[in-house]
Short mmCIF file of C-alpha atoms and ligand atoms in Angstrom, two decimals:
data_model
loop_
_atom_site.label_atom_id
_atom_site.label_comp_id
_atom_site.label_asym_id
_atom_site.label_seq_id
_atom_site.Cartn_x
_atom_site.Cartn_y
_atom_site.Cartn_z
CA UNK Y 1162 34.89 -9.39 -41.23
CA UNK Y 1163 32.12 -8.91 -38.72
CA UNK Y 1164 28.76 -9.58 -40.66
CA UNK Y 1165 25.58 -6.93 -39.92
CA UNK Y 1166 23.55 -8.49 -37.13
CA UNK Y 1167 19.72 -9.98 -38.25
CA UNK Y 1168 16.98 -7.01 -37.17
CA UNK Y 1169 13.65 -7.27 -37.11
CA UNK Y 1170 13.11 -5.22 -39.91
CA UNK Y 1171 14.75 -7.68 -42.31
CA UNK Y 1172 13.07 -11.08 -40.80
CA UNK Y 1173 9.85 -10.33 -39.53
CA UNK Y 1174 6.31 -9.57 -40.80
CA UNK Y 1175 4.05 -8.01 -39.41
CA UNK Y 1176 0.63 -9.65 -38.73
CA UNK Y 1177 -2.55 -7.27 -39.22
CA UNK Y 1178 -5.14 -7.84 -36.38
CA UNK Y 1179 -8.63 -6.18 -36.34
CA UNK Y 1180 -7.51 -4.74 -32.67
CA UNK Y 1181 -4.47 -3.42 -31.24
CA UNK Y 1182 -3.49 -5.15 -28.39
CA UNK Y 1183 -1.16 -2.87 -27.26
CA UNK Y 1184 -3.76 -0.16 -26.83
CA UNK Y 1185 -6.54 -2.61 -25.53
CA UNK Y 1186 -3.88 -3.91 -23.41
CA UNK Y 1187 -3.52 -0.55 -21.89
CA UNK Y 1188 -7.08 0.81 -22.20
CA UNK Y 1189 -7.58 -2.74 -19.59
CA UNK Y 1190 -4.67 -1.56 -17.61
CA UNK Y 1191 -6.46 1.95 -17.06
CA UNK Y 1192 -9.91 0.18 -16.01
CA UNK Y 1193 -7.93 -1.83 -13.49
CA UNK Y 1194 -6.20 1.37 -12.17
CA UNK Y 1195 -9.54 3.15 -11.66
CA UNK Y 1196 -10.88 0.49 -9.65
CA UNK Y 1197 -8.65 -0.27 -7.14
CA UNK Y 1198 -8.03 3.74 -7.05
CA UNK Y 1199 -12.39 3.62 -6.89
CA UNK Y 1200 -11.33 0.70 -3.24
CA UNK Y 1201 -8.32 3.42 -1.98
CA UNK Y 1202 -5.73 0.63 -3.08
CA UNK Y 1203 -2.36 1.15 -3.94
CA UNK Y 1204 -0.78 -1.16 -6.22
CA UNK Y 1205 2.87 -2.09 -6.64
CA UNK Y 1206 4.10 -4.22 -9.45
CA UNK Y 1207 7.38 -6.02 -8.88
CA UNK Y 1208 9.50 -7.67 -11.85
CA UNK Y 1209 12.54 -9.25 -11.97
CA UNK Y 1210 14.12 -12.34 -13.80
CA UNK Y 1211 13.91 -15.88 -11.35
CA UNK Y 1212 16.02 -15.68 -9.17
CA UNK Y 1213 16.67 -11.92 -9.00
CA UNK Y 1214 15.15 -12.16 -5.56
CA UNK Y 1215 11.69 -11.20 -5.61
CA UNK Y 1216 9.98 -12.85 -2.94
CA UNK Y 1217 12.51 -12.37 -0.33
CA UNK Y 1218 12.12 -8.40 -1.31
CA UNK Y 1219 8.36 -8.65 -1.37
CA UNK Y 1220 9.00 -10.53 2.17
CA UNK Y 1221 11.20 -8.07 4.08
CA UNK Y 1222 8.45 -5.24 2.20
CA UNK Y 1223 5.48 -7.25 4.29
CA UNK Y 1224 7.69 -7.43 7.68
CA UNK Y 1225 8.48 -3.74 8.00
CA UNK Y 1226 5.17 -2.58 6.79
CA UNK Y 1227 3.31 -4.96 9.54
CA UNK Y 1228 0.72 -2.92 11.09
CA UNK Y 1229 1.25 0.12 9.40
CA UNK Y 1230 -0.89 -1.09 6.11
CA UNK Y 1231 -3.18 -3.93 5.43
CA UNK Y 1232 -1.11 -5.84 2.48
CA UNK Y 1233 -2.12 -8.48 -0.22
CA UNK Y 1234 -0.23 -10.45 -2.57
CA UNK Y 1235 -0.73 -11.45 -5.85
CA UNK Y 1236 2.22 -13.80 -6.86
CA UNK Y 1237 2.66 -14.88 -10.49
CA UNK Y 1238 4.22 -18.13 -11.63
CA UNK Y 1239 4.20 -20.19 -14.53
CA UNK Y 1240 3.51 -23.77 -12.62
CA UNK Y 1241 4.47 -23.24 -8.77
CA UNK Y 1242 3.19 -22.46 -5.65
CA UNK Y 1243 6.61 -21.55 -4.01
CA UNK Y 1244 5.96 -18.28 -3.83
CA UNK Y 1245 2.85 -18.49 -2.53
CA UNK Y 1246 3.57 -20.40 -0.13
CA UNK Y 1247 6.60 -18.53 1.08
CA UNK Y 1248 4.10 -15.33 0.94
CA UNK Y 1249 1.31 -17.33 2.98
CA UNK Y 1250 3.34 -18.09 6.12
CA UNK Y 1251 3.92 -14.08 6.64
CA UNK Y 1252 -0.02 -14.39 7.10
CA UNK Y 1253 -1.20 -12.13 4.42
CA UNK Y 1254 -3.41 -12.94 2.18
CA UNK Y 1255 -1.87 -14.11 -1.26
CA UNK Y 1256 -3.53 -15.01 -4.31
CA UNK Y 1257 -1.82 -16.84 -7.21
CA UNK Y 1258 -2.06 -16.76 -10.61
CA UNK Y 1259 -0.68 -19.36 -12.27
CA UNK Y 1260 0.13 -18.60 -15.97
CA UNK Y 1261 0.31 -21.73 -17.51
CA UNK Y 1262 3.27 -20.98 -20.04
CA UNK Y 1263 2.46 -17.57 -20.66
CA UNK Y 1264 5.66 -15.45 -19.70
CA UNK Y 1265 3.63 -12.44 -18.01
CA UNK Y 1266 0.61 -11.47 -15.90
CA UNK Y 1267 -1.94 -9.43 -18.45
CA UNK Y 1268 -5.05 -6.92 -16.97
CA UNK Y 1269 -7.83 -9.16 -17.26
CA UNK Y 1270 -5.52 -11.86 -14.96
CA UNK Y 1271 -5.05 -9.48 -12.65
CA UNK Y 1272 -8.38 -8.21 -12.53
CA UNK Y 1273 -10.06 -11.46 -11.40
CA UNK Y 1274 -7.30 -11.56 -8.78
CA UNK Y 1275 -8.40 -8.03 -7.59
CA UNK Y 1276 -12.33 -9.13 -7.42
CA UNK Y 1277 -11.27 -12.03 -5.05
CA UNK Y 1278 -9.46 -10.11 -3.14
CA UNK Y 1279 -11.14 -8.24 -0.57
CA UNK Y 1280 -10.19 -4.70 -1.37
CA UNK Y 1281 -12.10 -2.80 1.22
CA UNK Y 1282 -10.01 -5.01 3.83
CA UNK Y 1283 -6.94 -3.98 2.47
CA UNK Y 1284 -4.89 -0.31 1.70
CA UNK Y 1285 -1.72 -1.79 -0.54
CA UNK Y 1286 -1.69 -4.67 -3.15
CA UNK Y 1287 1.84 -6.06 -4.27
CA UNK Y 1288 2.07 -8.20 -7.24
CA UNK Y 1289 4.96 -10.09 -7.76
CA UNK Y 1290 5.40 -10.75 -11.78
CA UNK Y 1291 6.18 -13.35 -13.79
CA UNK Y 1292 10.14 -13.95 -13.51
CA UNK Y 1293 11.30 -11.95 -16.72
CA UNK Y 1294 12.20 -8.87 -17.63
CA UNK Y 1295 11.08 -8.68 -21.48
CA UNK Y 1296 7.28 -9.74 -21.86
CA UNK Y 1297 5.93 -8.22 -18.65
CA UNK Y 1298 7.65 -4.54 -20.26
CA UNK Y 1299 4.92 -4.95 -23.19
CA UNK Y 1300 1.75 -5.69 -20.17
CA UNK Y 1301 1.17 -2.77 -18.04
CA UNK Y 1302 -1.53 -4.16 -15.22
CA UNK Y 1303 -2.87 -0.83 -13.47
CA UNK Y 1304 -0.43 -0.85 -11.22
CA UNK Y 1305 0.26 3.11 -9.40
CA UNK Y 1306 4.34 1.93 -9.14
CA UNK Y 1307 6.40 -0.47 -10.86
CA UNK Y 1308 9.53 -1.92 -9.17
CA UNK Y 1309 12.37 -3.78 -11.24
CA UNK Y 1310 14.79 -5.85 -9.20
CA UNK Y 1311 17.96 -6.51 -10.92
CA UNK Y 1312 20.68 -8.77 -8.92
CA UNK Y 1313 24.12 -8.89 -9.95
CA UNK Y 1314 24.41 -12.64 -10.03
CA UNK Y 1315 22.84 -11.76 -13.57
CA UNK Y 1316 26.03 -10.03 -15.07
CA UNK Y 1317 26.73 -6.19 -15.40
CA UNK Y 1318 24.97 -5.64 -18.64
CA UNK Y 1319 21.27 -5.91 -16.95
CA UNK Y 1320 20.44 -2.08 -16.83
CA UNK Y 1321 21.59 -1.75 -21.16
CA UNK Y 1322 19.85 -4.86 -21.87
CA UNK Y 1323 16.61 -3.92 -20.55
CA UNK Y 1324 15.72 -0.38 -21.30
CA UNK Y 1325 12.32 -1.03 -21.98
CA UNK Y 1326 11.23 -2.55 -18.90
CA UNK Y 1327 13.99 0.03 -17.03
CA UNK Y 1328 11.84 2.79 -18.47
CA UNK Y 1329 8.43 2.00 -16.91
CA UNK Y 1330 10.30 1.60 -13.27
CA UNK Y 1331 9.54 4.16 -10.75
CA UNK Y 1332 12.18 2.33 -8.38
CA UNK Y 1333 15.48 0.06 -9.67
CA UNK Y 1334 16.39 -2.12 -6.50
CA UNK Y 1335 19.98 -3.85 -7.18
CA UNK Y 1336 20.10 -6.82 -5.26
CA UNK Y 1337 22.54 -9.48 -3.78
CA UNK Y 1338 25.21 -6.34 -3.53
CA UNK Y 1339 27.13 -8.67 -1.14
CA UNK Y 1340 27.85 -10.92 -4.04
CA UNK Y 1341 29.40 -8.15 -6.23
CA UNK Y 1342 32.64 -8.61 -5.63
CA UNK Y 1343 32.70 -12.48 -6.28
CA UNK Y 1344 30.64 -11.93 -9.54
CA UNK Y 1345 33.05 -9.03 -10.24
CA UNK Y 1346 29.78 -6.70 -11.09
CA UNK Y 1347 30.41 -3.12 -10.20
CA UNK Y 1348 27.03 -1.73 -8.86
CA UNK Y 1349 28.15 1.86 -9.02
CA UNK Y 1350 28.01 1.20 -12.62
CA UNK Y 1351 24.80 -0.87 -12.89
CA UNK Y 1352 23.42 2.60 -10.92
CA UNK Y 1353 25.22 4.76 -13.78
CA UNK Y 1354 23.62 2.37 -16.63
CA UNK Y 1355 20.35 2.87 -14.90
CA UNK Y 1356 20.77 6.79 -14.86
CA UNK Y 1357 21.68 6.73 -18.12
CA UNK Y 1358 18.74 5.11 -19.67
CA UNK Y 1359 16.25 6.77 -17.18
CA UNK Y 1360 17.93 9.63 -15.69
CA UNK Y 1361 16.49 10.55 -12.45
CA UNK Y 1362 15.26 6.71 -11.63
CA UNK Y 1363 15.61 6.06 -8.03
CA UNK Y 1364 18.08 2.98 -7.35
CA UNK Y 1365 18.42 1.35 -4.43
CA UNK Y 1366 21.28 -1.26 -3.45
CA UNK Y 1367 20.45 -3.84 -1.52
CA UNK Y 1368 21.17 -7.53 0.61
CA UNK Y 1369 17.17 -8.24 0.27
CA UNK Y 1370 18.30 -11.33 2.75
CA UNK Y 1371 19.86 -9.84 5.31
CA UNK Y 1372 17.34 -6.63 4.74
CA UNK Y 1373 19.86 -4.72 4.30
CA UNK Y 1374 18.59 -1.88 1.99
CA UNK Y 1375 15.17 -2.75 2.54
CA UNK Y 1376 14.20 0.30 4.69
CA UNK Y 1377 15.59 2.75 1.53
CA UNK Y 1378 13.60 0.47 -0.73
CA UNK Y 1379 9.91 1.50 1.76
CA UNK Y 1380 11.32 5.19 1.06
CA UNK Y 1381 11.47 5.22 -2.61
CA UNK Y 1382 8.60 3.73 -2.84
CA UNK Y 1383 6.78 6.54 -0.40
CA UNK Y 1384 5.23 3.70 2.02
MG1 MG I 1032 9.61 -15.35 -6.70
#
């Protein structure tokens, strides 16, 4: 007989804190959203889980919009400066924030990125989250968009696993569709999982390495 799966209901306790951090957490994320909006500055926010494919995305993103709008980068990591790096040689500028062990980037973090930055100098900021798609769901940054980037090299179930992070997407970019067969991942139902738990969600399939896709991803995202 199957036994009744733990929930949190039965486990857990809740732990009574003089502030909400959800709501402070949010209240930050406003502030941070009035002023780059107070500099003209977009802001994109781009999760995925390592691996998903990121960086190459947020790569092929800087190529194409060369010359059309001053970009900067702030790339989140736990330890590394791979990204950064990889960022640096497509001569933006980059800043990192390097988390330490914490599994997400959080408003104040971002906020001391976006006072280094020079905002006047710059018309579009893309930060490239921590690699995970559970705690960055419960952090909201300020951000006008937010991008998820699902690849199928992480199984079919990504779109039913994730619904909380799905739901705060603007854009759903599949990546690595030239792998689908071999991982036997059907993207035409990763796109119906999406539509089902945000109907209306703009997805985009894509080959982020061979850029193919990319140019749909630009439109979605209205740059
Ligand atoms: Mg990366």
């Amino acid at each position: 007989m199957r036994k009744e799966p733990i929930t949190e209901t039965e486990e857990t306790f809740d732990i009574v804190l003089d502030i909400d951090i959800s709501k402070r957490t949010s209240e930050l994320a406003e502030d941070n959203r009035g002023y780059l909006d107070a500099h003209g500055v977009r802001c994109l926010d781009v999760m995925g889980s390592v691996g998903s494919g990121k960086t190459t995305l947020i790569i092929e993103l800087l190529r194409r919009l060369k010359g059309k709008m001053r970009v900067g980068v702030i790339a989140g990591d736990l330890t590394t400066r791979i990204d950064a790096d990889r960022i640096e040689a497509e001569g933006v500028p980059v800043l990192q924030i390097q988390t330490g062990g914490m599994c997400h980037l959080d408003p104040p973090l971002v906020r001391r990125a976006f006072e280094k930055l020079d905002l006047d100098d710059l018309d579009l900021i893309i930060i490239e989250n921590v690699g995970n798609l559970v705690c960055p769901a419960a952090f909201p940054l300020g951000a006008h968009q937010r991008l998820v980037i699902l690849s199928v090299t992480e199984g079919p179930y990504m779109a039913l696993k994730h619904p909380i992070m799905i739901n705060q997407a603007e854009v759903v970019v599949i990546n690595k569709v030239d792998l689908a067969e071999a991982m036997e991942v059907s993207v035409e139902q990763l796109a119906a999982d999406l539509e089902q738990v945000k109907p209306g969600i703009k997805v985009i399939a894509t080959n982020a390495r061979s850029g193919e896709g990319v140019d749909e991803v630009l439109q979605a995202l209205e740059l």
